[in-house]
Short mmCIF file of C-alpha atoms in Angstrom, two decimals:
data_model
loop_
_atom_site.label_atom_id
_atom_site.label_comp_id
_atom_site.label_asym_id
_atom_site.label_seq_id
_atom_site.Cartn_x
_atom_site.Cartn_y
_atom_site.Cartn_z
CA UNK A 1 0.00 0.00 0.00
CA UNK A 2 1.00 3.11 -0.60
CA UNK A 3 1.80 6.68 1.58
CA UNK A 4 -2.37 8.24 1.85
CA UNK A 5 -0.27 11.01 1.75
CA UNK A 6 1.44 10.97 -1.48
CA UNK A 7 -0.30 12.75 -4.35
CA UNK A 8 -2.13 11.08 -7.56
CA UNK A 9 0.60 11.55 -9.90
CA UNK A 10 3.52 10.48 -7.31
CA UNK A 11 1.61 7.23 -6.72
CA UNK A 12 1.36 6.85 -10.70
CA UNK A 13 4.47 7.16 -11.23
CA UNK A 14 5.59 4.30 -8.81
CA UNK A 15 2.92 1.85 -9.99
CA UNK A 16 4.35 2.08 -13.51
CA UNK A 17 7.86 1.79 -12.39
CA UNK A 18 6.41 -1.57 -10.85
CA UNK A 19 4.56 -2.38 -14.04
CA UNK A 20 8.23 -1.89 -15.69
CA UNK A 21 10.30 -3.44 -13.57
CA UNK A 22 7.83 -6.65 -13.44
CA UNK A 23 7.26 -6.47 -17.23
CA UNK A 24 11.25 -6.87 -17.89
CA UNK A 25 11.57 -9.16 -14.89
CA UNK A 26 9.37 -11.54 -16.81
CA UNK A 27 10.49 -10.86 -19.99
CA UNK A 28 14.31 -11.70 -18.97
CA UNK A 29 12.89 -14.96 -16.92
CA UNK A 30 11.50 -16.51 -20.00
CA UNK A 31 14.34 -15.56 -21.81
CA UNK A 32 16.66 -17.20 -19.53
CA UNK A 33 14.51 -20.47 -19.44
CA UNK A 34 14.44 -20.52 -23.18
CA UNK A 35 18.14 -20.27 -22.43
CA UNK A 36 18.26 -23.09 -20.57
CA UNK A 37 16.18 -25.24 -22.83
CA UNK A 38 18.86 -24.57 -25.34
CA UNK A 39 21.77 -25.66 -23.21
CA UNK A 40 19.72 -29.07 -22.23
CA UNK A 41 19.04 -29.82 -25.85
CA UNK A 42 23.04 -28.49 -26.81
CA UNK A 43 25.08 -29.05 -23.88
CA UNK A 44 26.27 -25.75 -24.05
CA UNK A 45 25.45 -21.77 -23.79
CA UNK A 46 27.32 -21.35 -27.38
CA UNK A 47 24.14 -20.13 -29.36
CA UNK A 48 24.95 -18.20 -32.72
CA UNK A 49 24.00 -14.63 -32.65
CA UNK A 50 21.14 -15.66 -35.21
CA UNK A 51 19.55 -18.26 -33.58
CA UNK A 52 15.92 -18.16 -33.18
CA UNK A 53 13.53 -20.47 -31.10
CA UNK A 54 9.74 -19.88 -31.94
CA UNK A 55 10.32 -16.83 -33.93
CA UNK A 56 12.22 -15.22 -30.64
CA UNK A 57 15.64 -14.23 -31.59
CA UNK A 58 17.75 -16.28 -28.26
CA UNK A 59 20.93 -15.46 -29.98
CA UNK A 60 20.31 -11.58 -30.31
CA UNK A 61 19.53 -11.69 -26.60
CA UNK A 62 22.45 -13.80 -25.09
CA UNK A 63 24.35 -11.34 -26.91
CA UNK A 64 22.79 -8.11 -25.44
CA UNK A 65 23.55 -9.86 -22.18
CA UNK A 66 26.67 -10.34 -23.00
CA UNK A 67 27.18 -6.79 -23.89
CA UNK A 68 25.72 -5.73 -21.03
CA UNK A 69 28.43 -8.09 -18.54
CA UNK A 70 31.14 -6.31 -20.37
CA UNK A 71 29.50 -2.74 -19.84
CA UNK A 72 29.01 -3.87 -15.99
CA UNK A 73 25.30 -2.45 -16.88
CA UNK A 74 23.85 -6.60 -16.62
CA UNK A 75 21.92 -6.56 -13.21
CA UNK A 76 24.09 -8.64 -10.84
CA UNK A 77 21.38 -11.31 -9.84
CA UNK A 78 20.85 -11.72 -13.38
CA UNK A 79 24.99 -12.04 -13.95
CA UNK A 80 24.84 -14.79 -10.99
CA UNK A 81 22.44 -16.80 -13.05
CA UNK A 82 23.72 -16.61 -16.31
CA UNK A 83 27.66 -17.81 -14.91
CA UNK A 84 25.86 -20.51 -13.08
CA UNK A 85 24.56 -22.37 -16.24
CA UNK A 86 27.57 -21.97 -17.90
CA UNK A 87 27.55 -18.20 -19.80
#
């Protein structure tokens, strides 16, 4: 719950934050699980920067994250998961 005392727009703008922050959560959870699929079916992490599983471009995004890492702009809880399967 939010402060009674914060005003309509404050509380707006927090509540879409949220709606952000979930949204990308989710988006970089199935990513990751598609990830892992991969690996299972591969043995490995090595996907080609092409590679797409149900029309979702895996390669393109193990390569952002990869970018990211390098930048130190990859969240560190999702650095932690990616090293433990093998990234």
């Amino acid at each position: 719950m939010l402060p009674p005392s914060w005003s309509y727009e404050l509380k707006a703008e927090v509540m879409n934050r949220v709606i952000v922050e979930y949204q990308t959560w989710t988006t970089w959870n199935d990513m990751f699980r598609m990830l892992q699929r991969y690996k299972d079916r591969e043995g490995d992490c090595n996907v080609p920067g092409k590679y797409k599983e149900n029309e979702i471009n895996l390669g393109r995004w193990l390569g952002e994250q990869r970018q990211k890492y390098k930048k130190r702009k990859l969240d560190p809880v999702y650095e932690k998961r990616l090293e433990e399967i093998g990234v």
